PDB file of C-alpha atoms in Angstrom:
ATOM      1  CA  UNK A   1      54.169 187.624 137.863  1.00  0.00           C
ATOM      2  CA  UNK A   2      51.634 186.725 135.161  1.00  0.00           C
ATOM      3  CA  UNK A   3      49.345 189.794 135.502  1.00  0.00           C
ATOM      4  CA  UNK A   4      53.255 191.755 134.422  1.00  0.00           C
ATOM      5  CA  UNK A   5      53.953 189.229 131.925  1.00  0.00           C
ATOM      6  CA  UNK A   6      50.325 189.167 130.895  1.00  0.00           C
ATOM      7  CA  UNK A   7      50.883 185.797 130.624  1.00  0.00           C
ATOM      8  CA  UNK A   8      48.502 182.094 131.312  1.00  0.00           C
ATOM      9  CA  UNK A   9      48.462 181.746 135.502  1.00  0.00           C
ATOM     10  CA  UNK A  10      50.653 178.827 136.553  1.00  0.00           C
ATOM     11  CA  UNK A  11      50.264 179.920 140.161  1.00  0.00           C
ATOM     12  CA  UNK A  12      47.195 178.975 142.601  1.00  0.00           C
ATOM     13  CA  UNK A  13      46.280 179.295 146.106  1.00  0.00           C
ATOM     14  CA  UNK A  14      44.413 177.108 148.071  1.00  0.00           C
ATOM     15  CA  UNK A  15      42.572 178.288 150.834  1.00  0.00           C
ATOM     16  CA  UNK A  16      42.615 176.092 153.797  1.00  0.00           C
ATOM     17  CA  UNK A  17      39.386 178.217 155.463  1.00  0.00           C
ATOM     18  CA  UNK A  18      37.518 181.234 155.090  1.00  0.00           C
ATOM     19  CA  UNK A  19      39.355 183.956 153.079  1.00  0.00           C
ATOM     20  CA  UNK A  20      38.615 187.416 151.244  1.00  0.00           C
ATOM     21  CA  UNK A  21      40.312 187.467 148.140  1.00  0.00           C
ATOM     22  CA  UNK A  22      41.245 191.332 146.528  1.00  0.00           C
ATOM     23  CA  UNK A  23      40.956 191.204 142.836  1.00  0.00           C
ATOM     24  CA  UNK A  24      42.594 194.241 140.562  1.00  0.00           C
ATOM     25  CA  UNK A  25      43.234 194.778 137.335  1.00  0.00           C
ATOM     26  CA  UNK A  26      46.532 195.451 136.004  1.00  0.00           C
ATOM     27  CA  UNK A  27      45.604 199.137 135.356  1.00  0.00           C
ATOM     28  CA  UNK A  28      44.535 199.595 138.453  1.00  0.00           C
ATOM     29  CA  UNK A  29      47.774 197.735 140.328  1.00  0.00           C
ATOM     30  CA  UNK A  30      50.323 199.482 138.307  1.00  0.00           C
ATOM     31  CA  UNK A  31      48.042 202.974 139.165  1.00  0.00           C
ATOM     32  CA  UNK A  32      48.050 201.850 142.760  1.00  0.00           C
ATOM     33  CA  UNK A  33      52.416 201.274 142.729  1.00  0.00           C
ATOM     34  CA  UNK A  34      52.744 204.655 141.549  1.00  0.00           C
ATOM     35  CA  UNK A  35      51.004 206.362 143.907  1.00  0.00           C
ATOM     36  CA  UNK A  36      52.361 204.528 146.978  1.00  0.00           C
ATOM     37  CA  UNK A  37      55.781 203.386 147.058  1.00  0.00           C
ATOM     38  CA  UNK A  38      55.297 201.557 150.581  1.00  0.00           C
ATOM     39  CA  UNK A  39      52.844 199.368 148.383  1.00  0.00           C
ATOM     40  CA  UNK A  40      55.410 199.188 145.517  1.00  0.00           C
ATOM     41  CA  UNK A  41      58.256 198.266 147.295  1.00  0.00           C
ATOM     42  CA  UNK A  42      55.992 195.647 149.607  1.00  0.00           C
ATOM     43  CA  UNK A  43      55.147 194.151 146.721  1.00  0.00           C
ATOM     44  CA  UNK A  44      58.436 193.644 145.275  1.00  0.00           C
ATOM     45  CA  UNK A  45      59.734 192.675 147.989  1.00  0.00           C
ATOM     46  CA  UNK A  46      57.516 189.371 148.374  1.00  0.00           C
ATOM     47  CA  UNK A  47      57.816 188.511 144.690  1.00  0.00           C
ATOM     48  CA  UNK A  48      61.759 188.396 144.855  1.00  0.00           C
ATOM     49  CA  UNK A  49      61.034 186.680 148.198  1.00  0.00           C
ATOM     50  CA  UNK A  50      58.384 184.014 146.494  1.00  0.00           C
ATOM     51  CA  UNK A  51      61.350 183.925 143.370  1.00  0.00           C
ATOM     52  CA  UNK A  52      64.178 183.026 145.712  1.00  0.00           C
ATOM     53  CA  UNK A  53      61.866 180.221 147.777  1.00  0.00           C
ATOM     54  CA  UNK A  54      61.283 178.348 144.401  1.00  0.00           C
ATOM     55  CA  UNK A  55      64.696 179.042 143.118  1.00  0.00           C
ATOM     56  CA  UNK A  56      66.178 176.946 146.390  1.00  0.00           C
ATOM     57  CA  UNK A  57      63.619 174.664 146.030  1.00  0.00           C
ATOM     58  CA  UNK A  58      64.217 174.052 142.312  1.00  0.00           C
ATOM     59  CA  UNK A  59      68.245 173.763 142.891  1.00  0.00           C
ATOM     60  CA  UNK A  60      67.360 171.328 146.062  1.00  0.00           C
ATOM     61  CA  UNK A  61      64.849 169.045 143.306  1.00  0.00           C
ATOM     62  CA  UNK A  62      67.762 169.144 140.658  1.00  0.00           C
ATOM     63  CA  UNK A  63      71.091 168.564 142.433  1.00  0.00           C
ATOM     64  CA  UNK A  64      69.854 166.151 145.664  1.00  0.00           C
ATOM     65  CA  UNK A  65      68.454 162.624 145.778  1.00  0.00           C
ATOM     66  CA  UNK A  66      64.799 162.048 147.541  1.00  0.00           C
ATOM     67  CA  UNK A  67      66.764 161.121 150.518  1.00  0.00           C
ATOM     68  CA  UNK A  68      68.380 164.122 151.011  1.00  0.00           C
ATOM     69  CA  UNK A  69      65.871 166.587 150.131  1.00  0.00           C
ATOM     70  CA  UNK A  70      63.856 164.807 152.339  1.00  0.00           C
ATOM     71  CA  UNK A  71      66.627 164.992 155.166  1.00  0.00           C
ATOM     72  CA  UNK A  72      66.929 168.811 154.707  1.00  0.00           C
ATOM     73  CA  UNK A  73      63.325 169.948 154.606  1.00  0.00           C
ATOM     74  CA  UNK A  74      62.998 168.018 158.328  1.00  0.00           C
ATOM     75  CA  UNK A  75      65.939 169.450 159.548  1.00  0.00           C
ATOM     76  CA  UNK A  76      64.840 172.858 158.139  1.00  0.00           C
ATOM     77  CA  UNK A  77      61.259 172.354 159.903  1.00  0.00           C
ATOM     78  CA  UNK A  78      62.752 171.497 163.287  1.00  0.00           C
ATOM     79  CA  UNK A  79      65.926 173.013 163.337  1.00  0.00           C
ATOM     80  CA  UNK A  80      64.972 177.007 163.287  1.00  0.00           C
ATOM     81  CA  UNK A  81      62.078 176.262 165.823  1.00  0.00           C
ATOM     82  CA  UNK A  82      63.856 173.733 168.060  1.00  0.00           C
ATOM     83  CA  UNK A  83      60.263 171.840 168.149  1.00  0.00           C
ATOM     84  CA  UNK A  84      60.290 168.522 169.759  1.00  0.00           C
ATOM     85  CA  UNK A  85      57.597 167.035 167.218  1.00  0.00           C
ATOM     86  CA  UNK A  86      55.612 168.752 164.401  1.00  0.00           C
ATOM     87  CA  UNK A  87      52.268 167.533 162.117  1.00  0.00           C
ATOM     88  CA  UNK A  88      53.054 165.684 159.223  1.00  0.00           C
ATOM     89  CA  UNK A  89      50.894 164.830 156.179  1.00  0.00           C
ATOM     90  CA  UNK A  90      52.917 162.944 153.566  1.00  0.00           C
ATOM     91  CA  UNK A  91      50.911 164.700 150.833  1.00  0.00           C
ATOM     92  CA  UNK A  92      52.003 168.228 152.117  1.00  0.00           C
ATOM     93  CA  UNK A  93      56.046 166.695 151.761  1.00  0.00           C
ATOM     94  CA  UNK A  94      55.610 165.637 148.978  1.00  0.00           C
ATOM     95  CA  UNK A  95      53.984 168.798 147.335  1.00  0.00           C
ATOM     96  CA  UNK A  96      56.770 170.351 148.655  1.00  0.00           C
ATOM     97  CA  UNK A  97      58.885 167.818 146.779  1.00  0.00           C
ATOM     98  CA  UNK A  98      57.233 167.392 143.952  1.00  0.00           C
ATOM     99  CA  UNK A  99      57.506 163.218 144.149  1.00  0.00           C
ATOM    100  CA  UNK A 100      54.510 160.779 145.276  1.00  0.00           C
ATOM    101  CA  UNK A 101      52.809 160.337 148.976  1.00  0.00           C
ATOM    102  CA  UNK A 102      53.995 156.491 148.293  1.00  0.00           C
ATOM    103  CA  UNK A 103      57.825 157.837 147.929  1.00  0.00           C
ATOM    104  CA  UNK A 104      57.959 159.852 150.779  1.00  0.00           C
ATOM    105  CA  UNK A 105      55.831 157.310 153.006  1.00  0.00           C
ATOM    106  CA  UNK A 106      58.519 155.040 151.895  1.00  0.00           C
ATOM    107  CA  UNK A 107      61.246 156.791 152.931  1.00  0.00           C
ATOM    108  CA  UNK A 108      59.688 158.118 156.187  1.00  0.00           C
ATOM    109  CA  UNK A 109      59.296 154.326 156.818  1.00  0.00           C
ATOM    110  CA  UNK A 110      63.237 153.845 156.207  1.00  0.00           C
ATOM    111  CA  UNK A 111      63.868 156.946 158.093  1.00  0.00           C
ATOM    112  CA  UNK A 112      61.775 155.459 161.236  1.00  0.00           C
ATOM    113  CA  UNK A 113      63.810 151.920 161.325  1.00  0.00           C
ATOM    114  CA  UNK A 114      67.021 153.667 161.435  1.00  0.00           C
ATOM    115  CA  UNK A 115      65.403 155.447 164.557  1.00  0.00           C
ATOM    116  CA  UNK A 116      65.782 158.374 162.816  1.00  0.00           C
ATOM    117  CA  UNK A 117      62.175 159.887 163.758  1.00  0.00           C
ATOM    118  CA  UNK A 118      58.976 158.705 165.482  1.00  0.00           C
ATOM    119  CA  UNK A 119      56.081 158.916 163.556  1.00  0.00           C
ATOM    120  CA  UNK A 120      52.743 158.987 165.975  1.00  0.00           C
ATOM    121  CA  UNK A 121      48.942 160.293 165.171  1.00  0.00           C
ATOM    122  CA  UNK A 122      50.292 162.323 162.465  1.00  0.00           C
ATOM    123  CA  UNK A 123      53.435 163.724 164.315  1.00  0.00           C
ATOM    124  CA  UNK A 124      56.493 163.611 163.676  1.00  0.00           C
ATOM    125  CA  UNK A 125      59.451 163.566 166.079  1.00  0.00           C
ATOM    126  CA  UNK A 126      63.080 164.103 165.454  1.00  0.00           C
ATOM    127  CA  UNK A 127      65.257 161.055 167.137  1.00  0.00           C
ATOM    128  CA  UNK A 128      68.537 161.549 165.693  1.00  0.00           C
ATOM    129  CA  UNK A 129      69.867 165.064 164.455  1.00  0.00           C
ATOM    130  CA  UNK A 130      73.029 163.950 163.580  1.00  0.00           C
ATOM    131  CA  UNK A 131      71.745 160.930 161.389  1.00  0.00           C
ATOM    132  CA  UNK A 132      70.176 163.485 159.048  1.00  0.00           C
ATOM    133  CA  UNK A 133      72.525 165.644 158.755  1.00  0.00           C
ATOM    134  CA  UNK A 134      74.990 162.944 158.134  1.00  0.00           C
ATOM    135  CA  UNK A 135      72.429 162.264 154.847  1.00  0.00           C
ATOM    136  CA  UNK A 136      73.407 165.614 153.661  1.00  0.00           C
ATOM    137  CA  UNK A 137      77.221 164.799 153.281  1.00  0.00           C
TER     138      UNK A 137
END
């Protein structure tokens, strides 16, 4: 979005191994989208994608309690894959929340005694469907 905008980057990626980054100018991307409307649409196509993702995500920070949000992003992590337990890392939840490791750890904690979820070795296992989606209500 910025290099359309030409505007400061408030977007990073962090690469979690070895990567090979593609660097273009904006010359040479909007030369590139001309010429090949596979590319074009490709690329527009991930950007409203990307745009919708953060959208949801900044409806779910604005309208739901930590709880909840909380609630939905577990239920959204097990529920499409039917997974009986999947890695956790506090810090990565609460990126994706935008709150503190100590807030999520906290409720992950509350969520545990309720016998909502069994946290083991840095997985986490859903106990209790219902419970959560009884948080949602």
């Amino acid at each position: 979005m910025e290099i359309f905008q030409q505007v400061p980057y408030i977007s990073y990626v962090k690469g979690i191994g070895d990567i090979l980054a593609l660097e273009i100018d904006k010359d040479t991307l909007s030369s590139w989208m001309a010429l090949d409307q596979n590319f074009s649409s490709l690329l527009i196509k991930k950007i409203c994608e990307n745009s919708y993702r953060m959208c949801n995500r900044m409806k779910r920070n604005s309208l739901y309690d930590l709880r909840q949000r909380l609630a939905y992003y577990l239920l959204e992590q097990f529920g499409g894959k039917q997974l009986v337990s999947l890695q956790f890392s506090s810090e990565r939840f609460g990126q994706e929340m935008a709150v503190t490791q100590r807030s999520i750890n906290r409720l992950l904690k509350e969520f545990k005694e309720k016998q909502i979820i069994e946290l083991s070795q840095g997985q986490i296992q859903l106990l209790d469907h219902q419970a959560l989606t009884n948080l949602l209500d």
